Short mmCIF file of C-alpha atoms in Angstrom, two decimals:
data_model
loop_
_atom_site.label_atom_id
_atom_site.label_comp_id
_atom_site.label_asym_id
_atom_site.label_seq_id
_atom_site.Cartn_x
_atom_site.Cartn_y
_atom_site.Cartn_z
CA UNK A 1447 0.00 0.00 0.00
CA UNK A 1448 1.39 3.24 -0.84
CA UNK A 1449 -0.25 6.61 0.57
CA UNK A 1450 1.44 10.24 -1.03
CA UNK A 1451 0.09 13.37 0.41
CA UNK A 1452 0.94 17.15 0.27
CA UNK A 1453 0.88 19.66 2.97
CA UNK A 1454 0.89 23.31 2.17
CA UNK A 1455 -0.47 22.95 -1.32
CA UNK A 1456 -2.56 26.10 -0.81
CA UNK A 1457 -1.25 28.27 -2.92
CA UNK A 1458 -1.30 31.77 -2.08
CA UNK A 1459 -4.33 34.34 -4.52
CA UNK A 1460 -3.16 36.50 -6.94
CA UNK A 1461 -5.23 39.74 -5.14
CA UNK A 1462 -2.60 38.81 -1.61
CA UNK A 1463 0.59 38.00 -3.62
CA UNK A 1464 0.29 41.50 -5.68
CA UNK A 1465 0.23 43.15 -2.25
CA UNK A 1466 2.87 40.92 -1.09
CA UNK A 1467 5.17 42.09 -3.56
CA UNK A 1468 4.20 45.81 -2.78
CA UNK A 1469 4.81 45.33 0.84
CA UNK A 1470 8.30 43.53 0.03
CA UNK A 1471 8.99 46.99 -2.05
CA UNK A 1472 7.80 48.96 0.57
CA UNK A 1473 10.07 47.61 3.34
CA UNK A 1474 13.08 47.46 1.16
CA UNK A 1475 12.64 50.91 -0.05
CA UNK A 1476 12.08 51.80 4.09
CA UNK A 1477 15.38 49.49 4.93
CA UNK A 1478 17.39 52.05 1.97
CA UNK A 1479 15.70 55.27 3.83
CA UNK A 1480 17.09 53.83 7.45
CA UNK A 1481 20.10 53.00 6.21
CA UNK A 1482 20.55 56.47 4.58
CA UNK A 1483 20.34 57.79 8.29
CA UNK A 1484 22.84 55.17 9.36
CA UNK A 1485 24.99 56.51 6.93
CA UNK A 1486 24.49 60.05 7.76
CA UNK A 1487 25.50 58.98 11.36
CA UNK A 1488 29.01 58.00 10.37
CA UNK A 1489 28.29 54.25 9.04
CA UNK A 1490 30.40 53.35 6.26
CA UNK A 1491 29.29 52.65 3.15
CA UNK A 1492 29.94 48.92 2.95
CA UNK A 1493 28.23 47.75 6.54
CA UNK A 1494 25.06 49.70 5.22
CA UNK A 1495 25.36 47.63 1.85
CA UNK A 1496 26.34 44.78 3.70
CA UNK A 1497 23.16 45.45 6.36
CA UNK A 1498 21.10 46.36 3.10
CA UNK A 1499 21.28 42.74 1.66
CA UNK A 1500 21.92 40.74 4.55
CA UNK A 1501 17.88 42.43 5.27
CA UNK A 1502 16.55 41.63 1.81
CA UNK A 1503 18.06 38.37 1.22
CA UNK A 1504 16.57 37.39 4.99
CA UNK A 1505 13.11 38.84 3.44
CA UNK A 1506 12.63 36.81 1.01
CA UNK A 1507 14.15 33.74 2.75
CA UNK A 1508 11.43 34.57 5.52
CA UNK A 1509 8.59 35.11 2.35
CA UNK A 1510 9.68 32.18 0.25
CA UNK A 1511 9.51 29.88 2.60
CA UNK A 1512 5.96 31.09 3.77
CA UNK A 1513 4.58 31.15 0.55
CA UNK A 1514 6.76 28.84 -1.48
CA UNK A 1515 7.48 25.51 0.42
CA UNK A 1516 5.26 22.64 0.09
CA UNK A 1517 6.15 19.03 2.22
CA UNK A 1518 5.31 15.56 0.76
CA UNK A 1519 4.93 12.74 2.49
CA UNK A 1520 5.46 9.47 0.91
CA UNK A 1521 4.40 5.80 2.65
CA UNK A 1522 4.98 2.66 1.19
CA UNK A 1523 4.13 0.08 3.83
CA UNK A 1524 7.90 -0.33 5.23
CA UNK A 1525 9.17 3.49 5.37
CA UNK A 1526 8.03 7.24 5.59
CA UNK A 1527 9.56 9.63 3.43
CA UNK A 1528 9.57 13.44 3.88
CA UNK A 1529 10.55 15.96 1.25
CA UNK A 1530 10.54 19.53 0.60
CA UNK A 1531 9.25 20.63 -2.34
CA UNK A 1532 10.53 24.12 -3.61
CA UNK A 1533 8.96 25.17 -7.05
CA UNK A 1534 8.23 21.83 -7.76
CA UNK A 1535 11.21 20.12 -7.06
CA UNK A 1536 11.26 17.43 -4.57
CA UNK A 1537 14.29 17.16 -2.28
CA UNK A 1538 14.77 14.40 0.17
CA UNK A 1539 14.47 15.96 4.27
CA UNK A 1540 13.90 12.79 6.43
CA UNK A 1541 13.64 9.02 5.84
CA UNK A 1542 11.89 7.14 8.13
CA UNK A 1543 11.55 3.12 8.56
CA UNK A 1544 8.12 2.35 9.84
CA UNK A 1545 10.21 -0.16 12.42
CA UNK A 1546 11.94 2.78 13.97
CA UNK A 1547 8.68 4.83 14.49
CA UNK A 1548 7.71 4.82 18.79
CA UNK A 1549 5.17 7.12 18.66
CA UNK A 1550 2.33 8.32 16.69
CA UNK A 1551 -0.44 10.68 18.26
CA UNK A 1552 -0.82 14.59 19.03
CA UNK A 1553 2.48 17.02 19.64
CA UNK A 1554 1.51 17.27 23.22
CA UNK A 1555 1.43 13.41 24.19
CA UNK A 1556 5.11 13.28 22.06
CA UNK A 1557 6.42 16.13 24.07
CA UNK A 1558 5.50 14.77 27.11
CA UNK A 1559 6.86 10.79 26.08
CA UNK A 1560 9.98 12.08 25.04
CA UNK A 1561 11.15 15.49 26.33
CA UNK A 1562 14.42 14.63 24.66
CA UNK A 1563 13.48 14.19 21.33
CA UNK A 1564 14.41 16.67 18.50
CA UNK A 1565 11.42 18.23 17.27
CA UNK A 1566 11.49 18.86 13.51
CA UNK A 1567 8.30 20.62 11.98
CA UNK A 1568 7.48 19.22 8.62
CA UNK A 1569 4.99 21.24 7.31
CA UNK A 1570 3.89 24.48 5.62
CA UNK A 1571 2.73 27.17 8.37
CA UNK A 1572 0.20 28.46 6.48
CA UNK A 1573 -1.34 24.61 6.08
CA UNK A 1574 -4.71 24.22 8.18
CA UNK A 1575 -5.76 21.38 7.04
CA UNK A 1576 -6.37 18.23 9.43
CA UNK A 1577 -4.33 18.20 12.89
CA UNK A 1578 -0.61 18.05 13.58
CA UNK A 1579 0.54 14.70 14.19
CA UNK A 1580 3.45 13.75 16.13
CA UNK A 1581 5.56 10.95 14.74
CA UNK A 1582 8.45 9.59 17.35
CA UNK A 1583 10.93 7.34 16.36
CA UNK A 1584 14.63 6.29 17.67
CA UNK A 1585 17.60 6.45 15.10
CA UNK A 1586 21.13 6.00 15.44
CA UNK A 1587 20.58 6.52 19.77
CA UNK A 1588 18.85 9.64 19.10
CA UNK A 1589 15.32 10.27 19.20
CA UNK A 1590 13.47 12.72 16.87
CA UNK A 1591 9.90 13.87 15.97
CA UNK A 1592 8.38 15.28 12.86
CA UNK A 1593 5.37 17.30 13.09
CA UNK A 1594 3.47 16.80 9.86
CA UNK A 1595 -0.15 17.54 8.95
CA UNK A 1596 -1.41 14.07 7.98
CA UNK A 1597 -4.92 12.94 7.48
CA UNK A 1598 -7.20 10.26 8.74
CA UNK A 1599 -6.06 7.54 6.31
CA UNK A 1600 -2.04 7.81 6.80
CA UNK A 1601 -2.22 8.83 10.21
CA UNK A 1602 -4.03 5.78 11.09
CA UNK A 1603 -2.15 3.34 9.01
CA UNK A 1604 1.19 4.84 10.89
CA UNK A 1605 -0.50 3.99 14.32
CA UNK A 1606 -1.15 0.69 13.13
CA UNK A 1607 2.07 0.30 11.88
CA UNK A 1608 3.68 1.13 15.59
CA UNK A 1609 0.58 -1.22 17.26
CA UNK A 1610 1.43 -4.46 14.32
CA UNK A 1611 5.40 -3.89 15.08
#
């Protein structure tokens, strides 16, 4: 059995990404005009450039990742496979065999299970479909959990999974 889902495939309306991209020119144009006075107070030229991208590249990081980033989750009956899609190309973020998982339930019951483990989220913010789930497992000594927004069907055949081990 093989389940593939998306999270984070809502993509964002063309009215909000047209004022996106005039509030993105607004605060760069506002990030020049403060620098300007930075300058004026005795800043040298290069740390205001440098200050000047170091900003915008950190804006866009900030918005692409918002807006562009969509996680798929892959199950083929023996592992769980995360990836990151950016502008439609898939690359690999966490491989998971469904032997290793411990855990499988809500982020609160995993946080209080293992208050060791090394939370990674694993899906898009802006995703509000379905509840997080929690998924635990032990690898190499360490243990981890991915947050992902799974729904009814994969959710329940990774429970069984953990339950059948």
């Amino acid at each position: 059995m093989t389940i593939s889902r998306l999270s984070g495939k809502n993509r964002l309306k063309p009215g909000y990404g047209v004022l996106l991209i005039l509030g993105l020119v607004a605060a760069v144009f506002l990030m020049n005009l403060l620098l300007g006075g930075f300058m004026a107070l005795g800043l040298p030229f290069t740390c205001a450039s440098i200050l000047f991208w170091v900003f915008c590249v950190a804006l866009l990081g900030l918005v692409f990742q918002h807006f562009g980033l969509v996680y798929r989750y892959d199950i083929d009956g023996v592992k769980l496979i995360v990836s990151r899609i950016y502008l439609r190309n898939p690359r690999f973020y966490e491989q998971v065999l469904l032997r290793e998982i411990v855990f499988v339930g809500s982020e609160e019951e995993a946080r209080r299970r293992n208050p060791d483990a090394r939370v990674k989220r694993a899906y898009a913010r802006r995703d509000k479909d379905g509840p997080v789930t929690a998924v635990t497992f032990r690898k190499d000594g360490e243990s981890k959990t991915l947050l992902l927004r799974l729904d009814d069907e994969a959710a329940e055949f990774l429970k069984n999974a953990v339950k059948n081990r």
